[in-house]
Amino acid sequence: VGTYTITYTATDASGNTSTATRTVNVVDTTDPVLTVTGDNPATVELGATYTDAGATATDLDTVTVTSAGTVDTDTVGTYTITYTATDASGNTSTATRTVNVVDTTAPVLTVTGDNPATVEAGSTYTDAGATAADASGTVTVVTSGTVDTDTVGTYTLTYTSTDASDNVGTATR
């Protein structure tokens, strides 16, 4: 890129000389070619670490690639990373990557207390319950099933927890 001068000289048989010049402006008006590297859209599990694969650019000149945008892997949603490539002549191109933070992992339930539990016939049974943990935050545990302490037998209690993305985790006692 630059301004160049070409000089033409003509000389006839008698030795007379004449010159003329031409100015040539070499310009760069072509945007860099920007390519997003890796998956687009990209998917990352809630609570996981997201490492952006970046983007590359090609151009006849020196080119710089920058990125803007963030991905909150602690919040389910759709995020956009924008890449910008600028060459030395100021030509710019942009590209984007969509990053989807998803929750496909069920809550993990832990049965509290003895499992299996034993209770004497005719006495009172108090269930120790269960706890649940999930990357989406606090989840509740629902208990289903009963224990008839007046009838000898084996009973099953089922603990269920559903997170905000409708993933269901279960455990039994």
PDB file of C-alpha atoms in Angstrom:
ATOM      1  CA  VAL A   1       0.000   0.000   0.000  1.00  0.00           C
ATOM      2  CA  GLY A   2       1.347   3.399  -0.916  1.00  0.00           C
ATOM      3  CA  THR A   3       1.852   6.011  -3.623  1.00  0.00           C
ATOM      4  CA  TYR A   4       4.363   5.254  -6.351  1.00  0.00           C
ATOM      5  CA  THR A   5       5.678   7.322  -9.255  1.00  0.00           C
ATOM      6  CA  ILE A   6       6.664   5.815 -12.579  1.00  0.00           C
ATOM      7  CA  THR A   7       8.779   8.004 -14.847  1.00  0.00           C
ATOM      8  CA  TYR A   8       8.792   7.479 -18.601  1.00  0.00           C
ATOM      9  CA  THR A   9      11.676   8.845 -20.671  1.00  0.00           C
ATOM     10  CA  ALA A  10      11.699   9.104 -24.461  1.00  0.00           C
ATOM     11  CA  THR A  11      14.779   9.992 -26.492  1.00  0.00           C
ATOM     12  CA  ASP A  12      14.722  10.567 -30.239  1.00  0.00           C
ATOM     13  CA  ALA A  13      17.541   9.973 -32.763  1.00  0.00           C
ATOM     14  CA  SER A  14      18.771  13.546 -32.337  1.00  0.00           C
ATOM     15  CA  GLY A  15      19.175  13.049 -28.574  1.00  0.00           C
ATOM     16  CA  ASN A  16      16.153  15.096 -27.567  1.00  0.00           C
ATOM     17  CA  THR A  17      14.690  13.811 -24.322  1.00  0.00           C
ATOM     18  CA  SER A  18      11.249  14.153 -22.853  1.00  0.00           C
ATOM     19  CA  THR A  19       9.814  12.708 -19.635  1.00  0.00           C
ATOM     20  CA  ALA A  20       6.374  12.051 -18.246  1.00  0.00           C
ATOM     21  CA  THR A  21       5.307  10.643 -14.896  1.00  0.00           C
ATOM     22  CA  ARG A  22       2.431   8.536 -13.710  1.00  0.00           C
ATOM     23  CA  THR A  23       1.314   8.340 -10.088  1.00  0.00           C
ATOM     24  CA  VAL A  24       0.079   4.895  -9.006  1.00  0.00           C
ATOM     25  CA  ASN A  25      -1.851   4.587  -5.755  1.00  0.00           C
ATOM     26  CA  VAL A  26      -1.870   1.058  -4.362  1.00  0.00           C
ATOM     27  CA  VAL A  27      -4.813   0.772  -1.957  1.00  0.00           C
ATOM     28  CA  ASP A  28      -6.286  -1.959   0.200  1.00  0.00           C
ATOM     29  CA  THR A  29     -10.079  -1.848   0.282  1.00  0.00           C
ATOM     30  CA  THR A  30     -10.591  -5.558   0.848  1.00  0.00           C
ATOM     31  CA  ASP A  31     -11.843  -6.752   4.226  1.00  0.00           C
ATOM     32  CA  PRO A  32      -9.950  -9.573   5.951  1.00  0.00           C
ATOM     33  CA  VAL A  33     -11.499 -13.041   5.682  1.00  0.00           C
ATOM     34  CA  LEU A  34     -12.545 -14.041   9.204  1.00  0.00           C
ATOM     35  CA  THR A  35     -13.183 -17.693  10.138  1.00  0.00           C
ATOM     36  CA  VAL A  36     -14.676 -18.840  13.437  1.00  0.00           C
ATOM     37  CA  THR A  37     -12.668 -21.807  14.751  1.00  0.00           C
ATOM     38  CA  GLY A  38     -14.444 -24.825  16.278  1.00  0.00           C
ATOM     39  CA  ASP A  39     -18.145 -25.487  16.794  1.00  0.00           C
ATOM     40  CA  ASN A  40     -20.614 -22.762  15.944  1.00  0.00           C
ATOM     41  CA  PRO A  41     -22.967 -22.899  17.688  1.00  0.00           C
ATOM     42  CA  ALA A  42     -21.073 -24.295  20.670  1.00  0.00           C
ATOM     43  CA  THR A  43     -22.718 -26.029  23.617  1.00  0.00           C
ATOM     44  CA  VAL A  44     -21.458 -26.118  27.188  1.00  0.00           C
ATOM     45  CA  GLU A  45     -23.003 -27.809  30.225  1.00  0.00           C
ATOM     46  CA  LEU A  46     -24.221 -25.646  33.097  1.00  0.00           C
ATOM     47  CA  GLY A  47     -21.425 -25.217  35.649  1.00  0.00           C
ATOM     48  CA  ALA A  48     -18.693 -26.439  33.287  1.00  0.00           C
ATOM     49  CA  THR A  49     -15.763 -24.375  32.054  1.00  0.00           C
ATOM     50  CA  TYR A  50     -16.077 -22.796  28.614  1.00  0.00           C
ATOM     51  CA  THR A  51     -12.899 -22.166  26.634  1.00  0.00           C
ATOM     52  CA  ASP A  52     -13.442 -20.221  23.451  1.00  0.00           C
ATOM     53  CA  ALA A  53     -11.804 -21.683  20.334  1.00  0.00           C
ATOM     54  CA  GLY A  54     -11.363 -18.203  18.837  1.00  0.00           C
ATOM     55  CA  ALA A  55     -11.218 -17.129  15.215  1.00  0.00           C
ATOM     56  CA  THR A  56      -8.579 -16.675  12.534  1.00  0.00           C
ATOM     57  CA  ALA A  57      -8.245 -14.084   9.803  1.00  0.00           C
ATOM     58  CA  THR A  58      -6.396 -13.945   6.513  1.00  0.00           C
ATOM     59  CA  ASP A  59      -5.493 -10.854   4.538  1.00  0.00           C
ATOM     60  CA  LEU A  60      -2.737  -9.614   2.251  1.00  0.00           C
ATOM     61  CA  ASP A  61      -1.650  -7.379   5.119  1.00  0.00           C
ATOM     62  CA  THR A  62      -1.080  -7.741   8.853  1.00  0.00           C
ATOM     63  CA  VAL A  63      -4.381  -8.460  10.567  1.00  0.00           C
ATOM     64  CA  THR A  64      -5.456  -8.359  14.199  1.00  0.00           C
ATOM     65  CA  VAL A  65      -8.386 -10.393  15.601  1.00  0.00           C
ATOM     66  CA  THR A  66     -10.196  -9.341  18.768  1.00  0.00           C
ATOM     67  CA  SER A  67     -13.200 -10.845  20.528  1.00  0.00           C
ATOM     68  CA  ALA A  68     -15.963  -9.389  22.654  1.00  0.00           C
ATOM     69  CA  GLY A  69     -18.661 -11.031  24.750  1.00  0.00           C
ATOM     70  CA  THR A  70     -18.851 -13.343  27.725  1.00  0.00           C
ATOM     71  CA  VAL A  71     -20.370 -16.703  28.543  1.00  0.00           C
ATOM     72  CA  ASP A  72     -21.852 -17.228  32.018  1.00  0.00           C
ATOM     73  CA  THR A  73     -21.660 -20.984  32.484  1.00  0.00           C
ATOM     74  CA  ASP A  74     -23.547 -20.636  35.773  1.00  0.00           C
ATOM     75  CA  THR A  75     -26.680 -19.447  33.955  1.00  0.00           C
ATOM     76  CA  VAL A  76     -28.599 -21.399  31.295  1.00  0.00           C
ATOM     77  CA  GLY A  77     -28.978 -19.283  28.163  1.00  0.00           C
ATOM     78  CA  THR A  78     -27.664 -18.245  24.768  1.00  0.00           C
ATOM     79  CA  TYR A  79     -24.573 -16.063  24.542  1.00  0.00           C
ATOM     80  CA  THR A  80     -22.802 -14.410  21.599  1.00  0.00           C
ATOM     81  CA  ILE A  81     -19.080 -13.919  21.090  1.00  0.00           C
ATOM     82  CA  THR A  82     -18.254 -11.359  18.384  1.00  0.00           C
ATOM     83  CA  TYR A  83     -14.910 -11.478  16.572  1.00  0.00           C
ATOM     84  CA  THR A  84     -13.504  -8.477  14.715  1.00  0.00           C
ATOM     85  CA  ALA A  85     -10.583  -8.578  12.283  1.00  0.00           C
ATOM     86  CA  THR A  86      -8.920  -5.325  11.256  1.00  0.00           C
ATOM     87  CA  ASP A  87      -6.062  -5.021   8.786  1.00  0.00           C
ATOM     88  CA  ALA A  88      -3.397  -2.313   8.670  1.00  0.00           C
ATOM     89  CA  SER A  89      -5.494  -0.300   6.190  1.00  0.00           C
ATOM     90  CA  GLY A  90      -8.439  -0.197   8.573  1.00  0.00           C
ATOM     91  CA  ASN A  91     -10.609  -2.701   6.689  1.00  0.00           C
ATOM     92  CA  THR A  92     -12.767  -4.629   9.132  1.00  0.00           C
ATOM     93  CA  SER A  93     -14.830  -7.800   9.125  1.00  0.00           C
ATOM     94  CA  THR A  94     -16.866  -9.429  11.896  1.00  0.00           C
ATOM     95  CA  ALA A  95     -18.166 -12.891  12.701  1.00  0.00           C
ATOM     96  CA  THR A  96     -20.068 -14.329  15.644  1.00  0.00           C
ATOM     97  CA  ARG A  97     -20.266 -17.562  17.608  1.00  0.00           C
ATOM     98  CA  THR A  98     -23.379 -18.594  19.505  1.00  0.00           C
ATOM     99  CA  VAL A  99     -22.702 -20.399  22.777  1.00  0.00           C
ATOM    100  CA  ASN A 100     -25.595 -22.284  24.368  1.00  0.00           C
ATOM    101  CA  VAL A 101     -25.278 -23.022  28.078  1.00  0.00           C
ATOM    102  CA  VAL A 102     -27.542 -26.018  28.724  1.00  0.00           C
ATOM    103  CA  ASP A 103     -28.504 -28.117  31.718  1.00  0.00           C
ATOM    104  CA  THR A 104     -28.862 -31.794  30.854  1.00  0.00           C
ATOM    105  CA  THR A 105     -27.622 -33.137  34.195  1.00  0.00           C
ATOM    106  CA  ALA A 106     -30.126 -34.450  36.730  1.00  0.00           C
ATOM    107  CA  PRO A 107     -29.893 -33.483  40.393  1.00  0.00           C
ATOM    108  CA  VAL A 108     -27.817 -35.879  42.518  1.00  0.00           C
ATOM    109  CA  LEU A 109     -29.755 -37.252  45.486  1.00  0.00           C
ATOM    110  CA  THR A 110     -28.159 -38.567  48.652  1.00  0.00           C
ATOM    111  CA  VAL A 111     -30.243 -40.712  50.997  1.00  0.00           C
ATOM    112  CA  THR A 112     -29.742 -39.497  54.570  1.00  0.00           C
ATOM    113  CA  GLY A 113     -29.336 -42.043  57.369  1.00  0.00           C
ATOM    114  CA  ASP A 114     -29.425 -45.826  57.178  1.00  0.00           C
ATOM    115  CA  ASN A 115     -30.259 -47.451  53.867  1.00  0.00           C
ATOM    116  CA  PRO A 116     -31.777 -49.955  54.229  1.00  0.00           C
ATOM    117  CA  ALA A 117     -33.453 -48.808  57.437  1.00  0.00           C
ATOM    118  CA  THR A 118     -34.986 -51.182  59.970  1.00  0.00           C
ATOM    119  CA  VAL A 119     -37.904 -50.386  62.289  1.00  0.00           C
ATOM    120  CA  GLU A 120     -39.541 -52.607  64.903  1.00  0.00           C
ATOM    121  CA  ALA A 121     -43.140 -53.654  64.129  1.00  0.00           C
ATOM    122  CA  GLY A 122     -45.661 -51.469  65.941  1.00  0.00           C
ATOM    123  CA  SER A 123     -43.216 -48.611  66.569  1.00  0.00           C
ATOM    124  CA  THR A 124     -43.050 -45.238  64.853  1.00  0.00           C
ATOM    125  CA  TYR A 125     -40.911 -44.795  61.733  1.00  0.00           C
ATOM    126  CA  THR A 126     -39.447 -41.360  61.091  1.00  0.00           C
ATOM    127  CA  ASP A 127     -37.837 -41.041  57.697  1.00  0.00           C
ATOM    128  CA  ALA A 128     -34.412 -39.380  57.631  1.00  0.00           C
ATOM    129  CA  GLY A 129     -35.109 -38.106  54.098  1.00  0.00           C
ATOM    130  CA  ALA A 130     -32.666 -37.248  51.347  1.00  0.00           C
ATOM    131  CA  THR A 131     -30.794 -34.232  50.057  1.00  0.00           C
ATOM    132  CA  ALA A 132     -30.284 -33.068  46.479  1.00  0.00           C
ATOM    133  CA  ALA A 133     -27.555 -31.066  44.804  1.00  0.00           C
ATOM    134  CA  ASP A 134     -27.705 -29.539  41.340  1.00  0.00           C
ATOM    135  CA  ALA A 135     -25.634 -27.077  39.303  1.00  0.00           C
ATOM    136  CA  SER A 136     -28.724 -24.930  38.762  1.00  0.00           C
ATOM    137  CA  GLY A 137     -28.931 -24.099  42.460  1.00  0.00           C
ATOM    138  CA  THR A 138     -31.273 -25.127  45.233  1.00  0.00           C
ATOM    139  CA  VAL A 139     -33.666 -27.959  44.425  1.00  0.00           C
ATOM    140  CA  THR A 140     -36.285 -29.629  46.575  1.00  0.00           C
ATOM    141  CA  VAL A 141     -36.794 -33.310  47.333  1.00  0.00           C
ATOM    142  CA  VAL A 142     -40.197 -34.968  47.155  1.00  0.00           C
ATOM    143  CA  THR A 143     -40.719 -38.263  48.993  1.00  0.00           C
ATOM    144  CA  SER A 144     -43.202 -40.869  47.820  1.00  0.00           C
ATOM    145  CA  GLY A 145     -44.157 -44.188  49.374  1.00  0.00           C
ATOM    146  CA  THR A 146     -45.234 -45.205  52.861  1.00  0.00           C
ATOM    147  CA  VAL A 147     -44.106 -47.482  55.671  1.00  0.00           C
ATOM    148  CA  ASP A 148     -46.820 -49.451  57.530  1.00  0.00           C
ATOM    149  CA  THR A 149     -45.136 -50.294  60.842  1.00  0.00           C
ATOM    150  CA  ASP A 150     -48.152 -52.418  61.810  1.00  0.00           C
ATOM    151  CA  THR A 151     -47.425 -54.865  58.975  1.00  0.00           C
ATOM    152  CA  VAL A 152     -44.100 -56.704  58.740  1.00  0.00           C
ATOM    153  CA  GLY A 153     -42.621 -56.318  55.248  1.00  0.00           C
ATOM    154  CA  THR A 154     -40.306 -54.438  52.988  1.00  0.00           C
ATOM    155  CA  TYR A 155     -41.276 -50.951  51.894  1.00  0.00           C
ATOM    156  CA  THR A 156     -39.655 -48.615  49.416  1.00  0.00           C
ATOM    157  CA  LEU A 157     -39.482 -44.866  49.728  1.00  0.00           C
ATOM    158  CA  THR A 158     -38.575 -42.964  46.579  1.00  0.00           C
ATOM    159  CA  TYR A 159     -36.974 -39.530  46.643  1.00  0.00           C
ATOM    160  CA  THR A 160     -37.298 -37.339  43.545  1.00  0.00           C
ATOM    161  CA  SER A 161     -35.824 -33.971  42.661  1.00  0.00           C
ATOM    162  CA  THR A 162     -36.488 -31.962  39.492  1.00  0.00           C
ATOM    163  CA  ASP A 163     -34.304 -29.014  38.496  1.00  0.00           C
ATOM    164  CA  ALA A 164     -35.307 -25.875  36.567  1.00  0.00           C
ATOM    165  CA  SER A 165     -34.475 -27.592  33.256  1.00  0.00           C
ATOM    166  CA  ASP A 166     -36.821 -30.517  34.075  1.00  0.00           C
ATOM    167  CA  ASN A 167     -33.982 -32.992  34.683  1.00  0.00           C
ATOM    168  CA  VAL A 168     -35.136 -35.577  37.244  1.00  0.00           C
ATOM    169  CA  GLY A 169     -32.952 -37.379  39.757  1.00  0.00           C
ATOM    170  CA  THR A 170     -34.177 -40.212  41.995  1.00  0.00           C
ATOM    171  CA  ALA A 171     -32.973 -42.356  44.873  1.00  0.00           C
ATOM    172  CA  THR A 172     -34.648 -45.017  47.009  1.00  0.00           C
ATOM    173  CA  ARG A 173     -34.560 -46.342  50.562  1.00  0.00           C
TER     174      ARG A 173
END
